[in-house]
XYZ file of C-alpha atoms in Angstrom:
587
model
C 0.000 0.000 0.000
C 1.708 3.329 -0.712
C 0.091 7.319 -0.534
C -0.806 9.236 -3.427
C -0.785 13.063 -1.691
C 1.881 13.066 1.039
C 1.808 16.471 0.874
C -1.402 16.611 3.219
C 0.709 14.846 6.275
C 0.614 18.430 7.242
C -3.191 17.407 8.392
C -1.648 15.291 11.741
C -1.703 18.386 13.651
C -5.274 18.468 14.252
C -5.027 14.904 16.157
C -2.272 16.389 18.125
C -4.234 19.223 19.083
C -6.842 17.561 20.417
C -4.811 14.778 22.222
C -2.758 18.340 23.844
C -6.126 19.664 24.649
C -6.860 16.339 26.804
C -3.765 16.513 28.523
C -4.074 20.027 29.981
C -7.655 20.726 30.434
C -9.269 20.606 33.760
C -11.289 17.974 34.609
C -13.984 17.963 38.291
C -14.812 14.907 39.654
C -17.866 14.661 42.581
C -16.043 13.036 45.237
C -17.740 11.723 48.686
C -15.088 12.139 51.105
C -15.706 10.729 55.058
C -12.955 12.687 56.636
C -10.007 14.990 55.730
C -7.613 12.198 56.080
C -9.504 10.620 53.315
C -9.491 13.930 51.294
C -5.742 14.391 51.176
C -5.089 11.009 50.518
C -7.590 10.877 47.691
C -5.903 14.565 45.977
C -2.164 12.756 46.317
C -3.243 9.965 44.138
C -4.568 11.882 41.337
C -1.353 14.346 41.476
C 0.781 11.074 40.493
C -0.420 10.507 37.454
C -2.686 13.460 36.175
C -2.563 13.071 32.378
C -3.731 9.479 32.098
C -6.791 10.124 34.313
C -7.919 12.762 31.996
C -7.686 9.623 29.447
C -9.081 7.395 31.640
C -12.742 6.189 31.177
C -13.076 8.766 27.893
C -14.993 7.062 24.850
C -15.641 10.744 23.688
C -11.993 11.338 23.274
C -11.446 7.627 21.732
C -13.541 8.347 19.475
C -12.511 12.207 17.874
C -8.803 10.803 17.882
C -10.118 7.804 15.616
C -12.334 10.649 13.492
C -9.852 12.753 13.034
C -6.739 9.818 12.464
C -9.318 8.343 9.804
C -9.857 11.784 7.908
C -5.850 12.644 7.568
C -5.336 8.589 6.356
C -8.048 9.743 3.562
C -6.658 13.023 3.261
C -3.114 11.102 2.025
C -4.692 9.301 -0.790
C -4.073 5.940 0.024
C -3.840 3.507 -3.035
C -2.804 -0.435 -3.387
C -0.768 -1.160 -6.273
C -1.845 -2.815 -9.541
C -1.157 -4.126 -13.153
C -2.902 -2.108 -15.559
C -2.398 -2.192 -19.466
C -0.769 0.699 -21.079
C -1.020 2.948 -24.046
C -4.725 3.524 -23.908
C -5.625 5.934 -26.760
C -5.524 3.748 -29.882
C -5.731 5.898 -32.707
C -6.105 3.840 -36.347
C -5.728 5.789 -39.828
C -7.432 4.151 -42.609
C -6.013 4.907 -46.198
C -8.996 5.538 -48.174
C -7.671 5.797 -51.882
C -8.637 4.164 -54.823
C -5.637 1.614 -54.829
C -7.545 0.313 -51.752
C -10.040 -1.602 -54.163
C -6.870 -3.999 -55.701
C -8.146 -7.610 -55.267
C -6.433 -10.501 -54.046
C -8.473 -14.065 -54.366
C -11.869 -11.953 -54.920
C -11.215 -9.813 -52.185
C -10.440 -6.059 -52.285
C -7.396 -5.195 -49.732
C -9.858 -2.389 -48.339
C -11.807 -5.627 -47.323
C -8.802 -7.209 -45.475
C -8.237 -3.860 -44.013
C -11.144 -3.370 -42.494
C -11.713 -6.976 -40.819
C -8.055 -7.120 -39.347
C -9.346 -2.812 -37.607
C -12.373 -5.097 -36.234
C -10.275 -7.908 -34.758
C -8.371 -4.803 -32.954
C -11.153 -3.037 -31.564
C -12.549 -6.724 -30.377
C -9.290 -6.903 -28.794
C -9.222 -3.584 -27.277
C -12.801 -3.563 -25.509
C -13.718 -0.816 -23.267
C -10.055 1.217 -24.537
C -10.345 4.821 -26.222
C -10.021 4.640 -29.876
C -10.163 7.086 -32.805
C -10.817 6.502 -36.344
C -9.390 8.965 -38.635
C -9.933 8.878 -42.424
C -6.869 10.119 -45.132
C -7.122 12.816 -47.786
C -6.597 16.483 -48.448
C -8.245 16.890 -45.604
C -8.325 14.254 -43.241
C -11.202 13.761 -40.925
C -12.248 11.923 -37.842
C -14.965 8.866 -38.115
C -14.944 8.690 -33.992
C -13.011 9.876 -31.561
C -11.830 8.195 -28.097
C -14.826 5.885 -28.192
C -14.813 3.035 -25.801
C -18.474 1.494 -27.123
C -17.229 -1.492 -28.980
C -20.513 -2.051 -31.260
C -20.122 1.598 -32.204
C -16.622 1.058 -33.528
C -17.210 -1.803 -35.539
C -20.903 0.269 -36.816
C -18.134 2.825 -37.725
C -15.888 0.692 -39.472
C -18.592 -1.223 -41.643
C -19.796 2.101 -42.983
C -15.901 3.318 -44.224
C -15.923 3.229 -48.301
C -13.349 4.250 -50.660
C -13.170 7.696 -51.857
C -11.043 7.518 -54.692
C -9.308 10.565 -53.664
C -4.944 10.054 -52.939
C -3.836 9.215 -49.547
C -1.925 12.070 -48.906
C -0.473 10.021 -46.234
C 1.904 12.836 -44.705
C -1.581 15.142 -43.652
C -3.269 11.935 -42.140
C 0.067 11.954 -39.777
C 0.634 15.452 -39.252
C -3.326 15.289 -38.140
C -2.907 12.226 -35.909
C 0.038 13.548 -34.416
C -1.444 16.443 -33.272
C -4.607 14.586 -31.820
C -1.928 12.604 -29.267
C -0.077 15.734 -28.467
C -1.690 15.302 -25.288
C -0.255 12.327 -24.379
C 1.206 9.223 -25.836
C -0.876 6.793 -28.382
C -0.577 3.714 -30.342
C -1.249 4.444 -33.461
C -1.863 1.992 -36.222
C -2.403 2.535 -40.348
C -3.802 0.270 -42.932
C -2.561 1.210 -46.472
C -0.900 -0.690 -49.115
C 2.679 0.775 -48.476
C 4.059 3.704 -46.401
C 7.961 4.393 -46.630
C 9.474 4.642 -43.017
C 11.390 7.477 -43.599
C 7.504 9.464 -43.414
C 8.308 9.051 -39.448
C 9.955 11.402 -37.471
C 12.333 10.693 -34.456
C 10.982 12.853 -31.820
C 7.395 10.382 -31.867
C 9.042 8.668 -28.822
C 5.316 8.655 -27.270
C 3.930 7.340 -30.281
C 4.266 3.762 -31.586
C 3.099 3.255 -35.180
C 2.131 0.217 -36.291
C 1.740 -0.045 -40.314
C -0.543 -3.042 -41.840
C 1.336 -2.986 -44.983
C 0.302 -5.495 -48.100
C 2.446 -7.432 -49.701
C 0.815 -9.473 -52.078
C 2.254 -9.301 -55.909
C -0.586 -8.063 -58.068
C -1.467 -7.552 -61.480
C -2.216 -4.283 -62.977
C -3.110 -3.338 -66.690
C -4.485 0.486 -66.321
C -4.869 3.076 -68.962
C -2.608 5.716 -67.957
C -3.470 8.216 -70.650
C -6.691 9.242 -72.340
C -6.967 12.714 -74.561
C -9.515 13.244 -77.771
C -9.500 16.154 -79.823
C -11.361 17.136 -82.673
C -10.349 17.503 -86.333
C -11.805 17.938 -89.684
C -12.264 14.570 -90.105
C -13.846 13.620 -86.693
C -12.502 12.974 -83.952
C -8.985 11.903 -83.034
C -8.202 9.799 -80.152
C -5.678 8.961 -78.367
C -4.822 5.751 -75.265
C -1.777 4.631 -73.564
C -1.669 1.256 -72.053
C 0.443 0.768 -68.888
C 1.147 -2.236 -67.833
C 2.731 -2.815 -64.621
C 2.975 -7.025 -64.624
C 5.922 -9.400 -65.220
C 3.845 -10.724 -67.659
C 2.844 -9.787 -71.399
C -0.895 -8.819 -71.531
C -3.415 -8.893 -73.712
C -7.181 -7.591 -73.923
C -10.099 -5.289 -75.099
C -9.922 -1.678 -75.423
C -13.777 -0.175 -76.273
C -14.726 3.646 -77.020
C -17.837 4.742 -76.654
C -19.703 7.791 -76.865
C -21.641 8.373 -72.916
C -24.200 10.810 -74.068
C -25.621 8.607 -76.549
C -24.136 5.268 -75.469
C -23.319 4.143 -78.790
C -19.950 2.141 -79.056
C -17.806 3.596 -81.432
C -14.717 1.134 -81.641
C -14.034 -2.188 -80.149
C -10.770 -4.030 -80.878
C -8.047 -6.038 -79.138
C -4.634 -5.157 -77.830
C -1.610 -6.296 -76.334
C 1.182 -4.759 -74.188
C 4.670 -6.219 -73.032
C 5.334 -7.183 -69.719
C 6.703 -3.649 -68.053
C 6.001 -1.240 -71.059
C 3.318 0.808 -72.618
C 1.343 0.728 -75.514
C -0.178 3.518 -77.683
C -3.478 3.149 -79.581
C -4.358 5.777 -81.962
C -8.118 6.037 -83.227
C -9.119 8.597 -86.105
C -11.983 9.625 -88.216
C -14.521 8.650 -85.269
C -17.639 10.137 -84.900
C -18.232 13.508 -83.132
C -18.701 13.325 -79.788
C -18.705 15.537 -76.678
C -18.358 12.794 -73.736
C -16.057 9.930 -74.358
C -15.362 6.835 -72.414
C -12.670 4.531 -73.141
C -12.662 1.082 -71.218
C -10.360 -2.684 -71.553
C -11.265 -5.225 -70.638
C -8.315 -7.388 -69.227
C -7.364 -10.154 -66.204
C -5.807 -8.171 -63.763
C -6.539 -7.460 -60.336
C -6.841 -3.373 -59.918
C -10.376 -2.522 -62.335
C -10.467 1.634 -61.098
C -7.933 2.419 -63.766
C -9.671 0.069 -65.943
C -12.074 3.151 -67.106
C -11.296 6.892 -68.147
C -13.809 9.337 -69.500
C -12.930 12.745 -71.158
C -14.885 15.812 -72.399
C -13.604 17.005 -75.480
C -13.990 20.864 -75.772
C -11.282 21.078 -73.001
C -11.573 24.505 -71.165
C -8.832 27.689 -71.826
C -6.237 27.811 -69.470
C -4.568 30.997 -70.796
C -4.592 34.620 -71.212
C -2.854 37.044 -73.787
C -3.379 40.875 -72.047
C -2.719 43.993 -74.579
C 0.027 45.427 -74.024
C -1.569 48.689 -73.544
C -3.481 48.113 -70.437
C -2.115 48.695 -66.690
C 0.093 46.225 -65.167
C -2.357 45.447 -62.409
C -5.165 43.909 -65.110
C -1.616 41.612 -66.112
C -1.502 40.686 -62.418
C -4.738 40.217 -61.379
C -5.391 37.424 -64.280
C -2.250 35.603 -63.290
C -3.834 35.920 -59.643
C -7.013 33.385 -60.776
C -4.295 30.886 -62.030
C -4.060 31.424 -65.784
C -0.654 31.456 -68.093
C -0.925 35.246 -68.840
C 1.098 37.018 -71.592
C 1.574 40.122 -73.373
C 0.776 40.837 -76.994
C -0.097 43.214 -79.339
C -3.214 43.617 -81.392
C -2.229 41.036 -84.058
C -1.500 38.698 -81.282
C -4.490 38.983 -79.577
C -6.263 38.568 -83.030
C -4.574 35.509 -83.684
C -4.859 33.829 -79.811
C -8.286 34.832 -79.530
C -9.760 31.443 -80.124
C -7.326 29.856 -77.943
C -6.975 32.161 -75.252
C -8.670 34.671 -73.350
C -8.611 37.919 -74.657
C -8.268 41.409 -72.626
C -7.880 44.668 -74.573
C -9.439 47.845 -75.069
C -9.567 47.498 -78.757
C -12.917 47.625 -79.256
C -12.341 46.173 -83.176
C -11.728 43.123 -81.343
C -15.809 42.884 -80.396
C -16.083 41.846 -84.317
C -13.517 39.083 -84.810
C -12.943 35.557 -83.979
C -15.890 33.646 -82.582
C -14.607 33.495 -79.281
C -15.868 36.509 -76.900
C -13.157 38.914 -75.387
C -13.153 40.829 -72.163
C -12.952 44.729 -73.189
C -11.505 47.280 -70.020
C -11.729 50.857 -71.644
C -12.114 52.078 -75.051
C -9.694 53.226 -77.983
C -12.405 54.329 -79.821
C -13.798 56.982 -77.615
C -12.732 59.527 -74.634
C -13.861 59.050 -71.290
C -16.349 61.665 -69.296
C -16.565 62.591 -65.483
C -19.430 60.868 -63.456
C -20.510 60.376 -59.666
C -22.135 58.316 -57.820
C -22.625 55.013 -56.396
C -22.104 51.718 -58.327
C -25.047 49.282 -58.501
C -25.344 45.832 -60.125
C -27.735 43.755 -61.019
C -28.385 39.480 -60.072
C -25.632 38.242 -62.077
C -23.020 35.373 -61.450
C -20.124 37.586 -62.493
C -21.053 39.259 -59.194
C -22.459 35.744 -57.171
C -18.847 36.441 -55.414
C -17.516 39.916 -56.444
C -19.257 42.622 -54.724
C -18.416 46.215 -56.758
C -20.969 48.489 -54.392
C -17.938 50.084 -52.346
C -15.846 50.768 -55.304
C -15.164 54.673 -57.173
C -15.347 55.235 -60.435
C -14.486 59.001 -61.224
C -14.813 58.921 -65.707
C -16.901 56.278 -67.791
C -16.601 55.955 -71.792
C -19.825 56.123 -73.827
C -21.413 52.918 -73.229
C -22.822 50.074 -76.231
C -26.589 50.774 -77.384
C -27.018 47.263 -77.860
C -25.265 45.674 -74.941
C -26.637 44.527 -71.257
C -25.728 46.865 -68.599
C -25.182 44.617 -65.852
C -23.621 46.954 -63.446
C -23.960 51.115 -63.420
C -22.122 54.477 -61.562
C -25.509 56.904 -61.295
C -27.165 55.899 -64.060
C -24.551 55.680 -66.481
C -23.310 52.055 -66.766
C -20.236 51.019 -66.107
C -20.346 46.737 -66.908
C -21.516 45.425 -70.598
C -21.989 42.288 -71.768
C -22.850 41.516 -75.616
C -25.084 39.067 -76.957
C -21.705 36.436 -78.016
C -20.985 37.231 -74.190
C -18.296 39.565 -74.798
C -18.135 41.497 -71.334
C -17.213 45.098 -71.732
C -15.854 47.703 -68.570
C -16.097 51.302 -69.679
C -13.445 52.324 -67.586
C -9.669 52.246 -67.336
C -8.422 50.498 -63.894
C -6.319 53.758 -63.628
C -9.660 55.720 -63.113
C -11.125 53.622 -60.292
C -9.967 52.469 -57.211
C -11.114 48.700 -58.025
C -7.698 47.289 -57.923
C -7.528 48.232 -54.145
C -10.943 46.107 -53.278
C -10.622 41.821 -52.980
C -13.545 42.479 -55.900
C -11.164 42.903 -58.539
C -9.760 39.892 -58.543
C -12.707 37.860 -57.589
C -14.635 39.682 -60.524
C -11.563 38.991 -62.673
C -11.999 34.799 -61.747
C -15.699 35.208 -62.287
C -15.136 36.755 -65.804
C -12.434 34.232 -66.775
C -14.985 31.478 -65.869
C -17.247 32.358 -68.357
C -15.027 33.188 -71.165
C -12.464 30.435 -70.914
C -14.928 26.700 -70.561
C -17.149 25.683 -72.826
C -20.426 27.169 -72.568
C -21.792 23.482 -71.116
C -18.994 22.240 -68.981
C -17.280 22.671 -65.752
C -14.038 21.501 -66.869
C -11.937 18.098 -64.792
C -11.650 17.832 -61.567
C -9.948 15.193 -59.194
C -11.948 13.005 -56.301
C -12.960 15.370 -53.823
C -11.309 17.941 -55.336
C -12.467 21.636 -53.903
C -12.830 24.494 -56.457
C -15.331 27.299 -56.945
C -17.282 27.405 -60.043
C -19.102 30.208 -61.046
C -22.710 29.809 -60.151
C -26.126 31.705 -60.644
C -26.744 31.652 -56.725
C -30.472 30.600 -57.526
C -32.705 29.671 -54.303
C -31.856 25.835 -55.456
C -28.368 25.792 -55.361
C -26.553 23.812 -57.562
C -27.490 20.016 -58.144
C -25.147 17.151 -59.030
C -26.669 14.063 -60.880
C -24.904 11.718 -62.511
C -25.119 10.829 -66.337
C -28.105 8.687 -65.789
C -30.256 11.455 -63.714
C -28.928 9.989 -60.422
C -29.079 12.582 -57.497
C -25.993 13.099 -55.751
C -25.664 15.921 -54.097
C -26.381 20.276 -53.482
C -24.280 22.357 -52.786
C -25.580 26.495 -52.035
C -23.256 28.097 -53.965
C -20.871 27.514 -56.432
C -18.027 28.961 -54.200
C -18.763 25.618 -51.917
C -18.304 23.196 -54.600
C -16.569 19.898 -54.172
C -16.177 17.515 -56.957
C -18.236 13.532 -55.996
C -15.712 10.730 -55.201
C -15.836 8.511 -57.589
C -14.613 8.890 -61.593
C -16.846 9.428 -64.314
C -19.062 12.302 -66.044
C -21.273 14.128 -64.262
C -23.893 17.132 -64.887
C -24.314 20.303 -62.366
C -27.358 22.331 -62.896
C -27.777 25.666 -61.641
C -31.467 26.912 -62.150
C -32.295 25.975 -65.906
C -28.188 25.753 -66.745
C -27.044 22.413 -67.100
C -23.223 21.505 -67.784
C -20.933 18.775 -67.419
C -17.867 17.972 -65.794
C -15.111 14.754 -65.773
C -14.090 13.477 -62.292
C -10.675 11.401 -63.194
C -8.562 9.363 -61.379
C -5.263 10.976 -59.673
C -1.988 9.878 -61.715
C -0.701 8.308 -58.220
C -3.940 6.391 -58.182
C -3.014 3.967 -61.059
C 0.321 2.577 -59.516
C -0.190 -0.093 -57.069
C 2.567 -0.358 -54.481
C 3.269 -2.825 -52.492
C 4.470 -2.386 -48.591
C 5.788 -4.784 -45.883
C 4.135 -4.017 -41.939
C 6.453 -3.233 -39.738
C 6.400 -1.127 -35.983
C 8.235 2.002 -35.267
C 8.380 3.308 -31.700
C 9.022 2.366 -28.134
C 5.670 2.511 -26.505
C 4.814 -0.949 -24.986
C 1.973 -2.657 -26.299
C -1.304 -2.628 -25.431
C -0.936 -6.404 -23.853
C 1.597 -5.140 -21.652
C 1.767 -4.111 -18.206
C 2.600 -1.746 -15.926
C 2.154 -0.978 -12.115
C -0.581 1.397 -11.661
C -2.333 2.528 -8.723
C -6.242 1.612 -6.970
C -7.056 4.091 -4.480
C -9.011 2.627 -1.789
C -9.465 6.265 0.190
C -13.305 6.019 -0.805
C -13.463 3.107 1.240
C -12.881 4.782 4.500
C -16.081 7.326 4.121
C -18.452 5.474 5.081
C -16.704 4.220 9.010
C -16.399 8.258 9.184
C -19.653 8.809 8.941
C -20.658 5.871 11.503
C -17.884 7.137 14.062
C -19.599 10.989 13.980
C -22.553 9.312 14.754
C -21.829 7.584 17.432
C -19.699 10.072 18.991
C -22.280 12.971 18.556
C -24.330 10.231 20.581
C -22.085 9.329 23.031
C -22.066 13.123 23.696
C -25.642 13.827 23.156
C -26.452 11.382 26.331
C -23.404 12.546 28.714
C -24.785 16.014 28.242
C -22.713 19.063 28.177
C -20.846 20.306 31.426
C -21.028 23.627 32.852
């Protein structure tokens, strides 16, 4: 048996007190005496020993010393030692990507993974564990819960998202949940490189459930149409990653219609790559290319493109202010500089900004116009106003000054106005038209300009009916009409799949294929493909890092049996406040 708070020894002085206070304090006894012989005899015997007869025939003192003893033992914290397991907080990180689904004997390793988790948590009853989930933004499934049936609920609802690992957040992110103290912390994955550990976890074991079963994997690494004259002109190249030569189906087929275009066999050494080359096929906006092939890894089996790819540059006149130059490099486009031939000549490749209004005539593409050449610009005042339009869903102009506007476009939209003169155009091809130099406001000082900027390249540089590609889970604001509905995801096939309120919100579904967002009565489409790292299966040995003991061992802990004690406290108050209830109080 030890104590757990010697520091409250200091509580002994109250016994000691009270014992001091019997010693000293007078005590009368009625005493018959027959003659003063008697008498003096009588007061010589009590003078030899005076402090034991004040302890003498005293059950009211007996019991406060006992009281009072008791309370300081409970005051110390007495304990009795025990064997109790450590490392408590079990904290398992489940690799959700798409290489999860390679099979082994007609079982996906994402299976495997999930029934050797159960066999942990069985093993672990009534411990703390957390369930934490990989990706660009990891996330916890439970955390520290002890309920075993809600653990294994937890793990049989887990799926696959598709998305990469991203294996260094899912640690930083675990770490950072056993700052607090030290945790055993296990992953399932295929493969994780030790060297992803640092050497200051020395509170943290890791334990990683590794696979290392050989598989075979036949993926189509590469998947671009474009169209021609003659059609359309695609392109495939087949990966494959076995020790063995391969051989299968590739189809193409068209998703909007579902007509197959092609079907034909291939084959692909062991360890090298194929290219197939397809021309002259019909026109199509959604293609799907599939093989068919015995391997065990079928997610890279399947890639679907939009042709009509979306513009991902910008050619600014030379002529305008540096700022317009920086703010369209700001929304992520390849900007560059070029004169009025150049723009000519890029404008159905790139996005176009000038203020050569000659420019609203050519090409078929539509151009983005800040100022006029043609015309000079006049003073105005007032406050800007704009109308419910998604160039402004995001981009709010009200706080911005304006101080000269040129001579707007009879036939264009005003979407936005300074008084009542306007101040944002937009033509019937959708060319969109500001009737102001940036050196004549003080936009470029507002977070609008940019955002407005984005908004504005959004609807110049995609396809008037898609979103453009986008990973698993990827996040990325589209521009959107901010109708009461939201925007709707379906799939192909009029599936629902999810809302989101805004385009600014927008995160792209899980799994790959071609999906359709409608906003109000706009409805385009947009690819989800498979990550690069996502068709490469690796395979990883398991192996432990750290030097917390397992959860099977031991150490000695501590039972404190203080609680024990309460209840003969309680039952010694009692009887002394009887004892002194029926002696009565003296005078």
């Amino acid at each position: 048996m030890g104590l757990n708070h010697i520091v409250n020894s200091w509580t002994a002085v109250f016994p000691l007190v009270v014992l001091l206070y019997y010693f000293f304090r007078k005590k009368y006894e009625v005493t018959t005496i027959s003659s003063t012989l008697f008498w003096q005899q009588s007061m010589r015997e009590t003078k030899v020993s005076p402090y034991l007869k004040n302890l003498q025939r005293n059950a009211l003192f007996y019991l406060q010393m006992v009281a009072l003893l008791l309370l300081v033992f409970i005051l110390l914290g007495p304990f009795l030692p025990k064997e109790q397991a450590i490392g408590g907080h079990t904290i398992l990180i489940v690799d959700t990507s798409a290489s999860m689904l390679a099979r082994k004997e007609q079982t996906t390793l994402f299976a495997r993974q999930q029934a050797a988790m159960k066999e942990l948590v069985v093993s672990r009853s009534g411990e703390p564990i957390t369930i934490v989930t990989t990706g660009k933004e990891p996330a916890i499934v439970v955390r520290e819960q002890t309920d075993g049936e809600v653990l294994l609920a937890a793990i049989d609802k887990l799926a696959v998202s598709y998305e990469h690992e991203h294996m260094e957040r899912a640690l930083e992110f675990a770490r950072s949940i056993a700052a607090a103290g030290g945790a055993d912390i296990h992953i399932y994955t295929d493969s994780l490189d030790r060297a992803a550990f640092a050497e200051g976890d020395k509170e943290i074991a890791w334990t990683i459930h590794g696979s290392e079963d050989a598989l075979v994997n036949v993926s189509i690494n590469k998947f671009g149409a474009v169209k021609t004259p003659q059609g359309t002109e695609a392109i495939i190249k087949i990966t494959n990653a076995s020790d063995v030569n391969q051989t299968g189906d590739v189809r193409l087929a068209n998703l909007l219609t579902g007509e197959v275009l092609l079907e034909e066999k291939f084959s692909v050494e062991s360890g090298k790559d194929a290219l197939l080359s397809f021309k002259e096929l019909p026109e199509s906006q959604v293609l799907q290319a599939e093989i068919s092939v015995d391997d065990d890894y079928e997610a890279d089996n399947t890639a679907a493109i939009l042709l009509g790819a979306e513009v991902s540059e910008a050619v600014v006149d030379g002529q305008l202010h540096e700022l317009v130059k920086r703010a369209f490099e700001a929304v992520g486009l390849a900007v560059s500089t070029g004169s009025a031939k150049e723009l000519v000549a890029a404008q159905d490749s790139a996005i176009s900004v000038t203020n050569d209004v000659s420019l609203l005539k050519k090409g078929s593409k539509p151009v983005i116009i800040i100022g006029r050449n043609d015309k000079s610009p006049t003073p105005v005042s007032g406050a800007v106003n704009s109308i419910a339009d998604p160039l402004f869903t995001i981009a709010d102009i009200s706080d911005v000054y304006v101080s000269a506007l040129y001579p707007p476009f009879t036939s264009y939209t005003t979407l936005a106005t300074v008084g009542d003169q306007p101040f944002i155009q937009r033509s019937k091809r959708g060319d969109i038209v500001v009737l102001a130099d940036i050196e004549l406001t003080d936009w470029p000082l507002h977070p609008s300009f940019p955002l407005f900027v984005w908004s504005a390249a959004e609807q110049l540089r995609s396809d008037t009916d898609t979103l453009g590609l986008f990973v698993p889970h990827e996040r990325k604001a589209v521009l959107s009409g901010g109708n009461a509905n939201g925007l709707e995801v379906y799939t192909l096939k009029d599936e629902y799949v999810t809302t989101f309120v805004d385009g600014s919100s927008f995160i792209a579904p899980s799994q790959p294929g071609i999906y359709k967002a409608r906003d109000g009565g706009t409805e385009k489409l947009f690819a989800v493909q498979l990550e690069q790292a996502e068709k490469e299966l690796v395979i990883g040995a398991s192996y432990r890092i750290g030097q917390t003991a397992d959860v099977n061992e031991a150490e000695e802990g501590k039972q404190m049996i203080g609680w024990f004690f309460i209840i003969p406290l309680l039952l010694l108050l009692l009887t002394e406040w009887e004892v002194q209830r029926r002696r009565g109080y003296p005078n």
